Amino acid sequence: MASRRRVVIALATGALAAPLRSVAQTRKVWRIGFLWEIEQSAYARRFDAFKTGMSDLGYAEGRDYVIELRSAHSSVVRLPALAAELVALKVDLIVAGGTPAAVAASKATGDVPILIATVGDPLGSGLAASMAHPGGNVTGLTSLSTELITKRLDLLRQIVPRIRRVGLLYDPTNPNDAPSAPRFESDCIKLHVEPMLVPARNAQEIATAFETLARDEAEGLIVATGNTNTAALEQIVGYAAQQRLPAIYGLSTYPEAGGLASYGADYADLFRRAAAYADKIFKGARPGDLAIEQPVKFDFVINNKTAKALGIDIPHSILIQATKVIE
């Protein structure tokens, strides 16, 4: 009798185990494509933040999702082909690392969901019909890079009160940077500051732009957040130091590399929050129904060592506003 019971239990256990093995064998492993304009190393913090966000939601890389990385290595013309390559791989989601990548991905597919995290102007870039109801296959978060030009200019004037001539280093071909120029000029006029637009589409033009700034005696500089500038971070910080030019940047990596100060959205936090969108999309939500959200965390980083080297005594009222002061 006991032997019979053992047989029955064994059969029952086997019957239960079989469906469990079947579930394990059919587990959906999501394929996420990452499309970067510049080298992956420049986005290390953002990439890690996204994976942290996924982990917080219970997703394990390798078990629940795999990542396909594609980088244009600062050659924007390669983005359409790379986007098409990701679509051909039948990825379930494309995460775009910037406005040019997002635009390329949106032109490559109207079906694969596209997740943005640092696009400065989703509406102006033609990626969404509205912030509340994007309407297509693109959703995520905005970095508000265009709007924050005003804040950076205001901070620069507070740090260097008598400044009268300010330059804007930007890439006119980058849809993230281009809207910054008219905003910058308008803000300068309101503040009775002379605006100097210094466009640069590559490293060589960045060098020429700084020659222009020196020739025209710029007294300060705002550096746009587009990937052309990000890829030349050390070069830009070096030129600003050589010319003793006070500069405000949009990314904290600049003052960490020796730049004067930065103010902008916390990009790592944006990518961490982007994971929640991936989760919703994987569970059936349509991108066009998911509202595009704004930053909730901002970084204001001051390199006081650089300020002293420039002969600038940053007011205490400014220092206490900083999220980080580098001494």
mmCIF file of C-alpha atoms in Angstrom:
data_model
loop_
_atom_site.group_PDB
_atom_site.id
_atom_site.type_symbol
_atom_site.label_atom_id
_atom_site.label_comp_id
_atom_site.label_asym_id
_atom_site.label_seq_id
_atom_site.Cartn_x
_atom_site.Cartn_y
_atom_site.Cartn_z
ATOM 1 C CA MET A 1 0.000 0.000 0.000
ATOM 2 C CA ALA A 2 2.815 2.346 0.950
ATOM 3 C CA SER A 3 4.554 1.519 -2.299
ATOM 4 C CA ARG A 4 1.396 2.377 -4.241
ATOM 5 C CA ARG A 5 1.152 5.748 -2.472
ATOM 6 C CA ARG A 6 4.746 6.522 -3.450
ATOM 7 C CA VAL A 7 3.944 5.735 -7.076
ATOM 8 C CA VAL A 8 0.881 8.011 -7.014
ATOM 9 C CA ILE A 9 2.874 10.855 -5.414
ATOM 10 C CA ALA A 10 5.658 10.453 -7.939
ATOM 11 C CA LEU A 11 3.201 10.557 -10.822
ATOM 12 C CA ALA A 12 1.468 13.630 -9.365
ATOM 13 C CA THR A 13 4.781 15.384 -8.815
ATOM 14 C CA GLY A 14 5.807 14.639 -12.367
ATOM 15 C CA ALA A 15 2.500 15.958 -13.673
ATOM 16 C CA LEU A 16 3.042 19.217 -11.776
ATOM 17 C CA ALA A 17 6.665 19.523 -12.766
ATOM 18 C CA ALA A 18 5.971 19.158 -16.475
ATOM 19 C CA PRO A 19 3.923 22.397 -16.771
ATOM 20 C CA LEU A 20 6.545 24.237 -14.698
ATOM 21 C CA ARG A 21 9.289 23.124 -17.056
ATOM 22 C CA SER A 22 7.106 24.175 -19.968
ATOM 23 C CA VAL A 23 6.639 27.654 -18.471
ATOM 24 C CA ALA A 24 10.387 27.996 -17.947
ATOM 25 C CA GLN A 25 11.080 26.911 -21.501
ATOM 26 C CA THR A 26 8.608 29.443 -22.952
ATOM 27 C CA ARG A 27 9.637 32.420 -20.798
ATOM 28 C CA LYS A 28 9.672 35.576 -22.919
ATOM 29 C CA VAL A 29 13.141 37.085 -23.128
ATOM 30 C CA TRP A 30 12.750 40.665 -24.317
ATOM 31 C CA ARG A 31 15.227 42.013 -26.820
ATOM 32 C CA ILE A 32 16.086 45.677 -26.247
ATOM 33 C CA GLY A 33 18.028 47.653 -28.823
ATOM 34 C CA PHE A 34 20.134 50.615 -27.682
ATOM 35 C CA LEU A 35 20.958 53.178 -30.365
ATOM 36 C CA TRP A 36 23.751 55.613 -29.466
ATOM 37 C CA GLU A 37 25.123 58.463 -31.530
ATOM 38 C CA ILE A 38 28.544 58.417 -29.875
ATOM 39 C CA GLU A 39 30.674 55.839 -28.076
ATOM 40 C CA GLN A 40 28.974 53.641 -25.488
ATOM 41 C CA SER A 41 31.568 54.672 -22.872
ATOM 42 C CA ALA A 42 30.201 58.222 -22.892
ATOM 43 C CA TYR A 43 26.821 56.846 -21.819
ATOM 44 C CA ALA A 44 28.045 54.394 -19.170
ATOM 45 C CA ARG A 45 26.156 56.050 -16.306
ATOM 46 C CA ARG A 46 22.913 56.219 -18.263
ATOM 47 C CA PHE A 47 23.218 52.638 -19.459
ATOM 48 C CA ASP A 48 23.882 51.362 -15.934
ATOM 49 C CA ALA A 49 21.001 53.471 -14.576
ATOM 50 C CA PHE A 50 18.580 51.882 -17.044
ATOM 51 C CA LYS A 51 19.683 48.404 -15.996
ATOM 52 C CA THR A 52 19.320 49.398 -12.345
ATOM 53 C CA GLY A 53 15.761 50.535 -13.071
ATOM 54 C CA MET A 54 15.028 47.233 -14.767
ATOM 55 C CA SER A 55 16.453 45.324 -11.802
ATOM 56 C CA ASP A 56 14.306 47.342 -9.390
ATOM 57 C CA LEU A 57 11.268 46.164 -11.389
ATOM 58 C CA GLY A 58 12.318 42.513 -11.169
ATOM 59 C CA TYR A 59 13.980 42.130 -14.574
ATOM 60 C CA ALA A 60 17.337 40.329 -14.744
ATOM 61 C CA GLU A 61 19.574 40.857 -17.746
ATOM 62 C CA GLY A 62 20.131 37.583 -19.564
ATOM 63 C CA ARG A 63 17.114 35.955 -17.957
ATOM 64 C CA ASP A 64 14.343 38.417 -18.785
ATOM 65 C CA TYR A 65 15.967 40.630 -21.406
ATOM 66 C CA VAL A 66 19.023 40.935 -23.617
ATOM 67 C CA ILE A 67 20.521 44.097 -25.063
ATOM 68 C CA GLU A 68 21.648 44.827 -28.612
ATOM 69 C CA LEU A 69 24.034 47.812 -28.660
ATOM 70 C CA ARG A 70 24.595 49.932 -31.748
ATOM 71 C CA SER A 71 26.787 53.068 -31.837
ATOM 72 C CA ALA A 72 27.327 55.491 -34.725
ATOM 73 C CA HIS A 73 30.674 56.588 -33.220
ATOM 74 C CA SER A 74 29.921 60.288 -33.804
ATOM 75 C CA SER A 75 28.894 59.702 -37.428
ATOM 76 C CA VAL A 76 25.233 60.736 -37.515
ATOM 77 C CA VAL A 77 24.850 59.516 -41.093
ATOM 78 C CA ARG A 78 25.240 55.946 -39.813
ATOM 79 C CA LEU A 79 22.211 56.156 -37.522
ATOM 80 C CA PRO A 80 19.526 55.263 -40.118
ATOM 81 C CA ALA A 81 21.363 52.058 -41.102
ATOM 82 C CA LEU A 82 21.924 51.108 -37.473
ATOM 83 C CA ALA A 83 18.272 51.757 -36.663
ATOM 84 C CA ALA A 84 17.233 49.570 -39.607
ATOM 85 C CA GLU A 85 19.596 46.880 -38.354
ATOM 86 C CA LEU A 86 17.886 46.834 -34.963
ATOM 87 C CA VAL A 87 14.479 46.618 -36.618
ATOM 88 C CA ALA A 88 15.703 43.695 -38.744
ATOM 89 C CA LEU A 89 16.820 41.933 -35.548
ATOM 90 C CA LYS A 90 13.180 42.124 -34.453
ATOM 91 C CA VAL A 91 13.932 43.881 -31.180
ATOM 92 C CA ASP A 92 10.932 44.440 -28.917
ATOM 93 C CA LEU A 93 12.005 47.961 -27.959
ATOM 94 C CA ILE A 94 14.529 50.575 -29.109
ATOM 95 C CA VAL A 95 16.033 52.885 -26.492
ATOM 96 C CA ALA A 96 17.353 56.016 -28.226
ATOM 97 C CA GLY A 97 20.342 57.777 -26.694
ATOM 98 C CA GLY A 98 19.561 61.295 -27.873
ATOM 99 C CA THR A 99 17.455 63.189 -30.382
ATOM 100 C CA PRO A 100 19.272 62.183 -33.618
ATOM 101 C CA ALA A 101 19.063 58.511 -32.623
ATOM 102 C CA ALA A 102 15.370 58.850 -31.778
ATOM 103 C CA VAL A 103 14.602 60.563 -35.087
ATOM 104 C CA ALA A 104 16.509 57.877 -37.028
ATOM 105 C CA ALA A 105 14.680 55.110 -35.170
ATOM 106 C CA SER A 106 11.259 56.713 -35.745
ATOM 107 C CA LYS A 107 11.959 56.912 -39.480
ATOM 108 C CA ALA A 108 13.065 53.283 -39.523
ATOM 109 C CA THR A 109 9.914 51.897 -37.925
ATOM 110 C CA GLY A 110 6.385 52.857 -37.011
ATOM 111 C CA ASP A 111 5.772 49.587 -35.223
ATOM 112 C CA VAL A 112 8.635 48.913 -32.801
ATOM 113 C CA PRO A 113 8.194 50.960 -29.602
ATOM 114 C CA ILE A 114 10.868 53.654 -29.217
ATOM 115 C CA LEU A 115 11.846 54.830 -25.759
ATOM 116 C CA ILE A 116 13.433 58.251 -25.292
ATOM 117 C CA ALA A 117 15.029 59.593 -22.127
ATOM 118 C CA THR A 118 17.082 62.654 -23.070
ATOM 119 C CA VAL A 119 15.328 64.249 -26.047
ATOM 120 C CA GLY A 120 15.267 67.994 -25.452
ATOM 121 C CA ASP A 121 12.153 68.822 -27.468
ATOM 122 C CA PRO A 122 9.977 65.815 -28.417
ATOM 123 C CA LEU A 123 7.350 68.011 -30.082
ATOM 124 C CA GLY A 124 9.738 70.227 -32.012
ATOM 125 C CA SER A 125 11.657 67.150 -33.150
ATOM 126 C CA GLY A 126 8.458 65.690 -34.599
ATOM 127 C CA LEU A 127 8.644 62.637 -32.345
ATOM 128 C CA ALA A 128 5.346 63.193 -30.543
ATOM 129 C CA ALA A 129 2.003 64.849 -31.232
ATOM 130 C CA SER A 130 1.734 66.042 -27.631
ATOM 131 C CA MET A 131 3.386 65.409 -24.293
ATOM 132 C CA ALA A 132 0.216 63.966 -22.768
ATOM 133 C CA HIS A 133 -0.634 61.753 -25.756
ATOM 134 C CA PRO A 134 2.412 61.162 -27.990
ATOM 135 C CA GLY A 135 0.190 59.256 -30.412
ATOM 136 C CA GLY A 136 2.784 57.177 -32.258
ATOM 137 C CA ASN A 137 5.369 54.598 -31.280
ATOM 138 C CA VAL A 138 7.593 57.003 -29.313
ATOM 139 C CA THR A 139 7.345 57.802 -25.602
ATOM 140 C CA GLY A 140 9.539 58.311 -22.545
ATOM 141 C CA LEU A 141 11.084 61.364 -20.946
ATOM 142 C CA THR A 142 12.430 64.751 -21.998
ATOM 143 C CA SER A 143 15.557 66.461 -20.685
ATOM 144 C CA LEU A 144 14.169 69.987 -21.298
ATOM 145 C CA SER A 145 17.562 70.979 -22.700
ATOM 146 C CA THR A 146 16.150 73.902 -24.700
ATOM 147 C CA GLU A 147 14.209 75.391 -21.788
ATOM 148 C CA LEU A 148 17.194 75.078 -19.458
ATOM 149 C CA ILE A 149 19.296 77.382 -21.654
ATOM 150 C CA THR A 150 17.566 80.226 -19.789
ATOM 151 C CA LYS A 151 18.609 78.866 -16.391
ATOM 152 C CA ARG A 152 22.220 78.359 -17.470
ATOM 153 C CA LEU A 153 22.481 81.898 -18.792
ATOM 154 C CA ASP A 154 21.019 83.259 -15.550
ATOM 155 C CA LEU A 155 23.517 81.259 -13.467
ATOM 156 C CA LEU A 156 26.409 82.457 -15.616
ATOM 157 C CA ARG A 157 25.384 86.063 -15.003
ATOM 158 C CA GLN A 158 25.160 85.436 -11.286
ATOM 159 C CA ILE A 159 28.628 83.872 -11.254
ATOM 160 C CA VAL A 160 30.100 86.604 -13.500
ATOM 161 C CA PRO A 161 27.788 89.602 -12.828
ATOM 162 C CA ARG A 162 29.347 92.055 -15.296
ATOM 163 C CA ILE A 163 29.352 89.719 -18.243
ATOM 164 C CA ARG A 164 28.253 91.420 -21.458
ATOM 165 C CA ARG A 165 29.148 89.100 -24.344
ATOM 166 C CA VAL A 166 28.217 85.394 -24.213
ATOM 167 C CA GLY A 167 28.684 82.632 -26.740
ATOM 168 C CA LEU A 168 26.597 79.529 -27.433
ATOM 169 C CA LEU A 169 28.497 76.470 -28.679
ATOM 170 C CA TYR A 170 25.988 74.235 -30.484
ATOM 171 C CA ASP A 171 25.552 71.880 -33.427
ATOM 172 C CA PRO A 172 23.027 73.442 -35.858
ATOM 173 C CA THR A 173 22.471 70.063 -37.574
ATOM 174 C CA ASN A 174 21.508 68.371 -34.303
ATOM 175 C CA PRO A 175 17.732 68.534 -33.656
ATOM 176 C CA ASN A 176 18.474 68.629 -29.928
ATOM 177 C CA ASP A 177 20.760 71.682 -30.209
ATOM 178 C CA ALA A 178 19.175 73.683 -33.023
ATOM 179 C CA PRO A 179 16.188 75.013 -30.983
ATOM 180 C CA SER A 180 18.616 76.301 -28.353
ATOM 181 C CA ALA A 181 19.935 79.063 -30.633
ATOM 182 C CA PRO A 182 16.772 81.219 -30.945
ATOM 183 C CA ARG A 183 15.999 80.649 -27.262
ATOM 184 C CA PHE A 184 19.514 81.777 -26.328
ATOM 185 C CA GLU A 185 19.361 84.891 -28.509
ATOM 186 C CA SER A 186 15.979 85.853 -27.081
ATOM 187 C CA ASP A 187 17.171 85.415 -23.493
ATOM 188 C CA CYS A 188 20.319 87.437 -24.136
ATOM 189 C CA ILE A 189 18.333 90.337 -25.577
ATOM 190 C CA LYS A 190 16.068 90.385 -22.509
ATOM 191 C CA LEU A 191 19.096 90.478 -20.224
ATOM 192 C CA HIS A 192 20.909 93.127 -22.311
ATOM 193 C CA VAL A 193 23.696 90.672 -23.118
ATOM 194 C CA GLU A 194 25.226 90.372 -26.577
ATOM 195 C CA PRO A 195 24.679 86.835 -27.960
ATOM 196 C CA MET A 196 27.381 85.098 -29.994
ATOM 197 C CA LEU A 197 26.342 81.988 -31.887
ATOM 198 C CA VAL A 198 29.290 79.684 -32.561
ATOM 199 C CA PRO A 199 28.077 76.608 -34.488
ATOM 200 C CA ALA A 200 30.220 73.474 -34.612
ATOM 201 C CA ARG A 201 29.384 70.136 -36.251
ATOM 202 C CA ASN A 202 32.610 68.289 -35.447
ATOM 203 C CA ALA A 203 35.878 68.497 -33.530
ATOM 204 C CA GLN A 204 37.572 70.669 -36.161
ATOM 205 C CA GLU A 205 34.722 73.171 -36.142
ATOM 206 C CA ILE A 206 34.792 73.240 -32.336
ATOM 207 C CA ALA A 207 38.420 74.396 -32.531
ATOM 208 C CA THR A 208 37.405 77.092 -35.036
ATOM 209 C CA ALA A 209 34.506 78.136 -32.804
ATOM 210 C CA PHE A 210 36.864 78.809 -29.909
ATOM 211 C CA GLU A 211 39.093 80.860 -32.204
ATOM 212 C CA THR A 212 36.016 82.944 -33.005
ATOM 213 C CA LEU A 213 35.171 83.327 -29.320
ATOM 214 C CA ALA A 214 38.698 84.543 -28.609
ATOM 215 C CA ARG A 215 38.766 86.933 -31.575
ATOM 216 C CA ASP A 216 35.400 88.463 -30.697
ATOM 217 C CA GLU A 217 36.331 88.693 -26.992
ATOM 218 C CA ALA A 218 33.587 86.535 -25.540
ATOM 219 C CA GLU A 219 33.276 86.885 -21.768
ATOM 220 C CA GLY A 220 31.336 83.685 -21.142
ATOM 221 C CA LEU A 221 30.045 80.558 -22.829
ATOM 222 C CA ILE A 222 27.013 78.268 -22.760
ATOM 223 C CA VAL A 223 27.666 74.767 -24.130
ATOM 224 C CA ALA A 224 24.659 72.953 -25.614
ATOM 225 C CA THR A 225 24.019 69.343 -24.631
ATOM 226 C CA GLY A 226 24.090 67.713 -28.083
ATOM 227 C CA ASN A 227 26.278 64.709 -28.711
ATOM 228 C CA THR A 228 28.780 66.610 -30.870
ATOM 229 C CA ASN A 229 29.806 68.553 -27.779
ATOM 230 C CA THR A 230 29.552 65.528 -25.489
ATOM 231 C CA ALA A 231 31.967 63.566 -27.685
ATOM 232 C CA ALA A 232 34.470 66.455 -27.480
ATOM 233 C CA LEU A 233 34.039 67.067 -23.749
ATOM 234 C CA GLU A 234 37.731 67.123 -22.808
ATOM 235 C CA GLN A 235 38.602 69.222 -25.836
ATOM 236 C CA ILE A 236 35.965 71.832 -24.957
ATOM 237 C CA VAL A 237 36.958 71.994 -21.286
ATOM 238 C CA GLY A 238 40.600 72.396 -22.360
ATOM 239 C CA TYR A 239 39.857 75.242 -24.770
ATOM 240 C CA ALA A 240 37.758 77.056 -22.164
ATOM 241 C CA ALA A 241 40.612 76.774 -19.641
ATOM 242 C CA GLN A 242 43.189 78.030 -22.144
ATOM 243 C CA GLN A 243 41.073 81.076 -22.919
ATOM 244 C CA ARG A 244 40.108 81.585 -19.260
ATOM 245 C CA LEU A 245 36.512 81.562 -20.441
ATOM 246 C CA PRO A 246 33.800 80.960 -17.808
ATOM 247 C CA ALA A 247 31.488 78.287 -19.208
ATOM 248 C CA ILE A 248 28.249 76.668 -18.083
ATOM 249 C CA TYR A 249 27.466 73.192 -19.363
ATOM 250 C CA GLY A 250 24.393 70.960 -19.390
ATOM 251 C CA LEU A 251 26.048 67.790 -18.084
ATOM 252 C CA SER A 252 27.812 67.191 -14.767
ATOM 253 C CA THR A 253 30.607 65.312 -16.544
ATOM 254 C CA TYR A 254 32.026 68.667 -17.715
ATOM 255 C CA PRO A 255 32.811 70.175 -14.277
ATOM 256 C CA GLU A 256 33.946 66.726 -13.170
ATOM 257 C CA ALA A 257 36.480 66.968 -16.016
ATOM 258 C CA GLY A 258 37.563 70.482 -15.008
ATOM 259 C CA GLY A 259 34.808 72.710 -16.426
ATOM 260 C CA LEU A 260 33.451 75.579 -14.349
ATOM 261 C CA ALA A 261 29.840 74.525 -13.718
ATOM 262 C CA SER A 262 26.862 72.653 -15.097
ATOM 263 C CA TYR A 263 23.115 72.752 -14.710
ATOM 264 C CA GLY A 264 20.754 70.226 -16.212
ATOM 265 C CA ALA A 265 18.489 67.274 -15.735
ATOM 266 C CA ASP A 266 19.924 64.261 -13.931
ATOM 267 C CA TYR A 267 20.381 62.078 -17.025
ATOM 268 C CA ALA A 268 21.075 58.924 -15.035
ATOM 269 C CA ASP A 269 17.761 59.405 -13.220
ATOM 270 C CA LEU A 270 15.951 59.848 -16.550
ATOM 271 C CA PHE A 271 17.310 56.524 -17.805
ATOM 272 C CA ARG A 272 16.468 54.817 -14.523
ATOM 273 C CA ARG A 273 12.885 56.062 -14.844
ATOM 274 C CA ALA A 274 12.798 54.975 -18.488
ATOM 275 C CA ALA A 275 12.830 51.364 -17.272
ATOM 276 C CA ALA A 276 9.275 51.857 -15.966
ATOM 277 C CA TYR A 277 8.163 52.658 -19.522
ATOM 278 C CA ALA A 278 9.831 49.497 -20.803
ATOM 279 C CA ASP A 279 7.959 47.511 -18.162
ATOM 280 C CA LYS A 280 4.609 49.022 -19.155
ATOM 281 C CA ILE A 281 5.245 48.412 -22.852
ATOM 282 C CA PHE A 282 6.240 44.800 -22.195
ATOM 283 C CA LYS A 283 2.968 44.383 -20.315
ATOM 284 C CA GLY A 284 0.939 45.588 -23.275
ATOM 285 C CA ALA A 285 0.742 49.386 -23.022
ATOM 286 C CA ARG A 286 0.894 51.339 -26.270
ATOM 287 C CA PRO A 287 3.652 53.985 -26.430
ATOM 288 C CA GLY A 288 1.274 56.548 -27.904
ATOM 289 C CA ASP A 289 -0.897 56.326 -24.789
ATOM 290 C CA LEU A 290 1.971 56.879 -22.326
ATOM 291 C CA ALA A 291 2.552 60.542 -21.485
ATOM 292 C CA ILE A 292 6.080 61.904 -21.911
ATOM 293 C CA GLU A 293 7.386 62.971 -18.509
ATOM 294 C CA GLN A 294 9.733 65.755 -17.439
ATOM 295 C CA PRO A 295 12.791 65.595 -15.160
ATOM 296 C CA VAL A 296 12.233 65.602 -11.418
ATOM 297 C CA LYS A 297 15.912 65.727 -10.441
ATOM 298 C CA PHE A 298 18.424 68.343 -11.561
ATOM 299 C CA ASP A 299 22.193 68.550 -11.164
ATOM 300 C CA PHE A 300 23.909 71.855 -10.396
ATOM 301 C CA VAL A 301 27.618 71.126 -10.131
ATOM 302 C CA ILE A 302 30.299 73.733 -9.467
ATOM 303 C CA ASN A 303 34.037 73.161 -9.771
ATOM 304 C CA ASN A 304 35.299 75.676 -7.223
ATOM 305 C CA LYS A 305 38.905 74.795 -8.009
ATOM 306 C CA THR A 306 38.340 75.892 -11.606
ATOM 307 C CA ALA A 307 36.530 79.038 -10.428
ATOM 308 C CA LYS A 308 39.551 80.031 -8.333
ATOM 309 C CA ALA A 309 41.887 79.352 -11.266
ATOM 310 C CA LEU A 310 39.754 81.754 -13.321
ATOM 311 C CA GLY A 311 39.845 84.345 -10.558
ATOM 312 C CA ILE A 312 36.132 83.968 -9.871
ATOM 313 C CA ASP A 313 34.810 84.166 -6.330
ATOM 314 C CA ILE A 314 31.487 82.342 -6.542
ATOM 315 C CA PRO A 315 28.954 83.902 -4.152
ATOM 316 C CA HIS A 316 27.888 81.808 -1.173
ATOM 317 C CA SER A 317 24.270 82.234 -2.299
ATOM 318 C CA ILE A 318 25.178 80.289 -5.459
ATOM 319 C CA LEU A 319 27.316 77.646 -3.780
ATOM 320 C CA ILE A 320 24.528 76.624 -1.400
ATOM 321 C CA GLN A 321 22.263 75.921 -4.384
ATOM 322 C CA ALA A 322 24.688 73.404 -5.849
ATOM 323 C CA THR A 323 24.024 69.701 -5.587
ATOM 324 C CA LYS A 324 27.782 69.158 -5.697
ATOM 325 C CA VAL A 325 30.798 71.425 -5.205
ATOM 326 C CA ILE A 326 34.181 70.171 -6.384
ATOM 327 C CA GLU A 327 37.032 71.648 -4.340
#
